[in-house]
Amino acid sequence: MTVASLQVPVIAIDGPTASGKGTVAHRVAQALGWEVLDSGALYRLTALAVQQQGIDPNDENAVAQAAYGLDVKFQGERVLLSGVDVADQIRHESVGNLASKIAAYVPLRLALLERQRAFQQAPGLVADGRDMGTVVFPEAPLKIFLVADVQARAKRRCKQLKEKGFSANLDDLLEDMRSRDLRDRTRANAPLVAAADAKTVDSSNLSIDETVKVVLDFWSGVGFRAV
Ligand code: DC
């Protein structure tokens, strides 16, 4: 247990793809004036680097090396990889699918562990991902497991992609999402699972505002004090 882990609070928001955790995490962080960690972006950035550098995606150690070597900066909406803004590129389904595949590799998860923990900076951090509450920030005073049914999530992702000018097909997205969910939930290492002390929030029928309020209400109830 580190000093940071006791003094700088973390709200961990884990859940399946397109459950709204990214938007909710940003909005909660904004409301509290905290930092935010989009851990999925680090897996996506590794996938993009693997594609760009022509690395064999089946070579677990080479993929982990690519992660150690990532030159990444998050600047508001911009995500810089070696100085180039790739925020839109990493949202592409092919990058997401490769990210989901390589996320099962133990060496890669280890390579990204300290990079993620370095985001725990005062006054606080909202971290979104799959294993924020179980592995990366197990001492987080608030852990949210955000779920939504797969139809609702596919519709949201479809809308998001179209808004960004990408073509999107609902049936293909549903199929992709089901297989990605299955892979994320059943992998041996750091699977997508609610921490024992997580609060499960189902956002299928909640607006973003309502979901943010649920999380902030939970946080008010925690009564966190740094030691
Ligand atoms: O949250 P996202 O869809 O951007 O994540 C992309 C992939 O990265 C996802 O399929 C699984 C993986 N991931 C992970 O294994 N652990 C995390 N903490 C975040 C993402």
PDB file of N, CA, C and O in Angstrom, residues 26 38 40-42 44-45 48 52 72-93 95-96 157 160-161 164 166:
ATOM      1  N   HIS A  26     -15.532  11.036 -17.065  1.00  0.00           N
ATOM      2  CA  HIS A  26     -15.129  12.425 -17.332  1.00  0.00           C
ATOM      3  C   HIS A  26     -16.029  13.412 -16.597  1.00  0.00           C
ATOM      4  O   HIS A  26     -15.548  14.389 -16.026  1.00  0.00           O
ATOM      5  N   ASP A  38      -8.389   7.081 -18.600  1.00  0.00           N
ATOM      6  CA  ASP A  38      -9.111   6.216 -19.538  1.00  0.00           C
ATOM      7  C   ASP A  38      -8.159   5.055 -19.834  1.00  0.00           C
ATOM      8  O   ASP A  38      -7.352   5.129 -20.758  1.00  0.00           O
ATOM      9  N   GLY A  40      -8.639   2.103 -20.984  1.00  0.00           N
ATOM     10  CA  GLY A  40      -8.861   1.436 -22.270  1.00  0.00           C
ATOM     11  C   GLY A  40      -8.048   2.096 -23.374  1.00  0.00           C
ATOM     12  O   GLY A  40      -7.586   1.436 -24.308  1.00  0.00           O
ATOM     13  N   ALA A  41      -7.850   3.434 -23.258  1.00  0.00           N
ATOM     14  CA  ALA A  41      -7.078   4.143 -24.281  1.00  0.00           C
ATOM     15  C   ALA A  41      -5.646   3.610 -24.333  1.00  0.00           C
ATOM     16  O   ALA A  41      -5.034   3.549 -25.398  1.00  0.00           O
ATOM     17  N   LEU A  42      -5.109   3.209 -23.168  1.00  0.00           N
ATOM     18  CA  LEU A  42      -3.733   2.691 -23.161  1.00  0.00           C
ATOM     19  C   LEU A  42      -3.657   1.351 -23.896  1.00  0.00           C
ATOM     20  O   LEU A  42      -2.681   1.087 -24.615  1.00  0.00           O
ATOM     21  N   ARG A  44      -5.783   0.495 -26.274  1.00  0.00           N
ATOM     22  CA  ARG A  44      -6.008   0.846 -27.686  1.00  0.00           C
ATOM     23  C   ARG A  44      -4.746   1.444 -28.306  1.00  0.00           C
ATOM     24  O   ARG A  44      -4.417   1.170 -29.462  1.00  0.00           O
ATOM     25  N   LEU A  45      -4.033   2.299 -27.544  1.00  0.00           N
ATOM     26  CA  LEU A  45      -2.801   2.904 -28.060  1.00  0.00           C
ATOM     27  C   LEU A  45      -1.748   1.832 -28.326  1.00  0.00           C
ATOM     28  O   LEU A  45      -1.016   1.906 -29.317  1.00  0.00           O
ATOM     29  N   LEU A  48      -2.708   0.180 -31.517  1.00  0.00           N
ATOM     30  CA  LEU A  48      -2.381   1.022 -32.674  1.00  0.00           C
ATOM     31  C   LEU A  48      -0.875   0.987 -32.951  1.00  0.00           C
ATOM     32  O   LEU A  48      -0.444   0.868 -34.104  1.00  0.00           O
ATOM     33  N   GLN A  52       0.943  -0.063 -36.311  1.00  0.00           N
ATOM     34  CA  GLN A  52       1.816   0.885 -37.024  1.00  0.00           C
ATOM     35  C   GLN A  52       3.227   0.349 -37.196  1.00  0.00           C
ATOM     36  O   GLN A  52       3.867   0.567 -38.211  1.00  0.00           O
ATOM     37  N   VAL A  72       3.114   8.694 -24.843  1.00  0.00           N
ATOM     38  CA  VAL A  72       1.701   9.112 -24.818  1.00  0.00           C
ATOM     39  C   VAL A  72       1.499  10.375 -24.007  1.00  0.00           C
ATOM     40  O   VAL A  72       2.097  10.528 -22.936  1.00  0.00           O
ATOM     41  N   LYS A  73       0.666  11.260 -24.519  1.00  0.00           N
ATOM     42  CA  LYS A  73       0.242  12.421 -23.722  1.00  0.00           C
ATOM     43  C   LYS A  73      -1.263  12.586 -23.890  1.00  0.00           C
ATOM     44  O   LYS A  73      -1.768  12.546 -25.015  1.00  0.00           O
ATOM     45  N   PHE A  74      -1.967  12.758 -22.759  1.00  0.00           N
ATOM     46  CA  PHE A  74      -3.395  13.061 -22.816  1.00  0.00           C
ATOM     47  C   PHE A  74      -3.531  14.562 -22.608  1.00  0.00           C
ATOM     48  O   PHE A  74      -3.076  15.086 -21.590  1.00  0.00           O
ATOM     49  N   GLN A  75      -4.119  15.257 -23.580  1.00  0.00           N
ATOM     50  CA  GLN A  75      -4.306  16.711 -23.457  1.00  0.00           C
ATOM     51  C   GLN A  75      -5.766  17.019 -23.735  1.00  0.00           C
ATOM     52  O   GLN A  75      -6.140  17.165 -24.902  1.00  0.00           O
ATOM     53  N   GLY A  76      -6.585  17.059 -22.698  1.00  0.00           N
ATOM     54  CA  GLY A  76      -8.019  17.267 -22.900  1.00  0.00           C
ATOM     55  C   GLY A  76      -8.578  16.176 -23.782  1.00  0.00           C
ATOM     56  O   GLY A  76      -8.423  14.992 -23.497  1.00  0.00           O
ATOM     57  N   GLU A  77      -9.172  16.582 -24.919  1.00  0.00           N
ATOM     58  CA  GLU A  77      -9.768  15.609 -25.858  1.00  0.00           C
ATOM     59  C   GLU A  77      -8.689  14.914 -26.704  1.00  0.00           C
ATOM     60  O   GLU A  77      -8.961  13.915 -27.341  1.00  0.00           O
ATOM     61  N   ARG A  78      -7.497  15.522 -26.741  1.00  0.00           N
ATOM     62  CA  ARG A  78      -6.452  14.986 -27.619  1.00  0.00           C
ATOM     63  C   ARG A  78      -5.671  13.862 -26.953  1.00  0.00           C
ATOM     64  O   ARG A  78      -5.404  13.899 -25.752  1.00  0.00           O
ATOM     65  N   VAL A  79      -5.339  12.850 -27.748  1.00  0.00           N
ATOM     66  CA  VAL A  79      -4.504  11.748 -27.266  1.00  0.00           C
ATOM     67  C   VAL A  79      -3.312  11.688 -28.214  1.00  0.00           C
ATOM     68  O   VAL A  79      -3.462  11.359 -29.393  1.00  0.00           O
ATOM     69  N   LEU A  80      -2.140  12.074 -27.703  1.00  0.00           N
ATOM     70  CA  LEU A  80      -0.968  12.150 -28.574  1.00  0.00           C
ATOM     71  C   LEU A  80      -0.127  10.887 -28.450  1.00  0.00           C
ATOM     72  O   LEU A  80       0.262  10.491 -27.349  1.00  0.00           O
ATOM     73  N   LEU A  81       0.121  10.259 -29.596  1.00  0.00           N
ATOM     74  CA  LEU A  81       1.031   9.116 -29.650  1.00  0.00           C
ATOM     75  C   LEU A  81       2.227   9.578 -30.473  1.00  0.00           C
ATOM     76  O   LEU A  81       2.072   9.915 -31.657  1.00  0.00           O
ATOM     77  N   SER A  82       3.383   9.639 -29.819  1.00  0.00           N
ATOM     78  CA  SER A  82       4.593  10.191 -30.455  1.00  0.00           C
ATOM     79  C   SER A  82       4.302  11.538 -31.116  1.00  0.00           C
ATOM     80  O   SER A  82       4.698  11.792 -32.261  1.00  0.00           O
ATOM     81  N   GLY A  83       3.537  12.372 -30.417  1.00  0.00           N
ATOM     82  CA  GLY A  83       3.273  13.733 -30.881  1.00  0.00           C
ATOM     83  C   GLY A  83       2.123  13.867 -31.873  1.00  0.00           C
ATOM     84  O   GLY A  83       1.769  14.978 -32.250  1.00  0.00           O
ATOM     85  N   VAL A  84       1.519  12.759 -32.303  1.00  0.00           N
ATOM     86  CA  VAL A  84       0.433  12.821 -33.297  1.00  0.00           C
ATOM     87  C   VAL A  84      -0.904  12.535 -32.601  1.00  0.00           C
ATOM     88  O   VAL A  84      -1.008  11.563 -31.828  1.00  0.00           O
ATOM     89  N   ASP A  85      -1.910  13.376 -32.867  1.00  0.00           N
ATOM     90  CA  ASP A  85      -3.217  13.174 -32.230  1.00  0.00           C
ATOM     91  C   ASP A  85      -3.922  11.981 -32.876  1.00  0.00           C
ATOM     92  O   ASP A  85      -4.270  12.020 -34.059  1.00  0.00           O
ATOM     93  N   VAL A  86      -4.128  10.919 -32.085  1.00  0.00           N
ATOM     94  CA  VAL A  86      -4.747   9.689 -32.607  1.00  0.00           C
ATOM     95  C   VAL A  86      -6.073   9.401 -31.894  1.00  0.00           C
ATOM     96  O   VAL A  86      -6.554   8.265 -31.902  1.00  0.00           O
ATOM     97  N   ALA A  87      -6.657  10.443 -31.275  1.00  0.00           N
ATOM     98  CA  ALA A  87      -7.882  10.249 -30.471  1.00  0.00           C
ATOM     99  C   ALA A  87      -8.977   9.547 -31.274  1.00  0.00           C
ATOM    100  O   ALA A  87      -9.655   8.652 -30.754  1.00  0.00           O
ATOM    101  N   ASP A  88      -9.159   9.934 -32.543  1.00  0.00           N
ATOM    102  CA  ASP A  88     -10.208   9.302 -33.359  1.00  0.00           C
ATOM    103  C   ASP A  88      -9.783   7.920 -33.837  1.00  0.00           C
ATOM    104  O   ASP A  88     -10.583   6.981 -33.824  1.00  0.00           O
ATOM    105  N   GLN A  89      -8.519   7.838 -34.218  1.00  0.00           N
ATOM    106  CA  GLN A  89      -8.015   6.562 -34.758  1.00  0.00           C
ATOM    107  C   GLN A  89      -8.146   5.410 -33.747  1.00  0.00           C
ATOM    108  O   GLN A  89      -8.495   4.294 -34.125  1.00  0.00           O
ATOM    109  N   ILE A  90      -7.884   5.683 -32.477  1.00  0.00           N
ATOM    110  CA  ILE A  90      -7.938   4.582 -31.491  1.00  0.00           C
ATOM    111  C   ILE A  90      -9.361   4.137 -31.197  1.00  0.00           C
ATOM    112  O   ILE A  90      -9.574   3.113 -30.567  1.00  0.00           O
ATOM    113  N   ARG A  91     -10.357   4.925 -31.628  1.00  0.00           N
ATOM    114  CA  ARG A  91     -11.769   4.539 -31.415  1.00  0.00           C
ATOM    115  C   ARG A  91     -12.256   3.593 -32.504  1.00  0.00           C
ATOM    116  O   ARG A  91     -13.362   3.067 -32.420  1.00  0.00           O
ATOM    117  N   HIS A  92     -11.449   3.398 -33.550  1.00  0.00           N
ATOM    118  CA  HIS A  92     -11.869   2.545 -34.652  1.00  0.00           C
ATOM    119  C   HIS A  92     -12.071   1.116 -34.149  1.00  0.00           C
ATOM    120  O   HIS A  92     -11.340   0.647 -33.299  1.00  0.00           O
ATOM    121  N   GLU A  93     -13.100   0.428 -34.709  1.00  0.00           N
ATOM    122  CA  GLU A  93     -13.418  -0.926 -34.221  1.00  0.00           C
ATOM    123  C   GLU A  93     -12.243  -1.891 -34.381  1.00  0.00           C
ATOM    124  O   GLU A  93     -12.033  -2.759 -33.535  1.00  0.00           O
ATOM    125  N   VAL A  95      -9.127  -1.296 -34.103  1.00  0.00           N
ATOM    126  CA  VAL A  95      -8.169  -1.050 -33.017  1.00  0.00           C
ATOM    127  C   VAL A  95      -8.745  -1.598 -31.697  1.00  0.00           C
ATOM    128  O   VAL A  95      -8.047  -2.244 -30.912  1.00  0.00           O
ATOM    129  N   GLY A  96     -10.051  -1.386 -31.491  1.00  0.00           N
ATOM    130  CA  GLY A  96     -10.710  -1.895 -30.281  1.00  0.00           C
ATOM    131  C   GLY A  96     -10.662  -3.415 -30.204  1.00  0.00           C
ATOM    132  O   GLY A  96     -10.424  -3.986 -29.136  1.00  0.00           O
ATOM    133  N   ARG A 157     -22.997   2.942 -29.195  1.00  0.00           N
ATOM    134  CA  ARG A 157     -21.748   2.920 -29.946  1.00  0.00           C
ATOM    135  C   ARG A 157     -22.002   3.303 -31.409  1.00  0.00           C
ATOM    136  O   ARG A 157     -21.247   4.049 -32.009  1.00  0.00           O
ATOM    137  N   GLN A 160     -22.434   7.015 -31.615  1.00  0.00           N
ATOM    138  CA  GLN A 160     -21.119   7.658 -31.415  1.00  0.00           C
ATOM    139  C   GLN A 160     -20.292   7.605 -32.695  1.00  0.00           C
ATOM    140  O   GLN A 160     -19.711   8.601 -33.123  1.00  0.00           O
ATOM    141  N   LEU A 161     -20.233   6.413 -33.312  1.00  0.00           N
ATOM    142  CA  LEU A 161     -19.406   6.235 -34.512  1.00  0.00           C
ATOM    143  C   LEU A 161     -19.927   7.103 -35.645  1.00  0.00           C
ATOM    144  O   LEU A 161     -19.159   7.764 -36.346  1.00  0.00           O
ATOM    145  N   LYS A 164     -19.050  10.615 -35.379  1.00  0.00           N
ATOM    146  CA  LYS A 164     -17.638  10.886 -35.700  1.00  0.00           C
ATOM    147  C   LYS A 164     -17.351  10.707 -37.188  1.00  0.00           C
ATOM    148  O   LYS A 164     -16.204  10.781 -37.620  1.00  0.00           O
ATOM    149  N   PHE A 166     -17.797   7.878 -38.958  1.00  0.00           N
ATOM    150  CA  PHE A 166     -17.461   6.518 -39.365  1.00  0.00           C
ATOM    151  C   PHE A 166     -18.742   5.811 -39.807  1.00  0.00           C
ATOM    152  O   PHE A 166     -19.830   6.113 -39.304  1.00  0.00           O
TER     153      PHE A 166
END
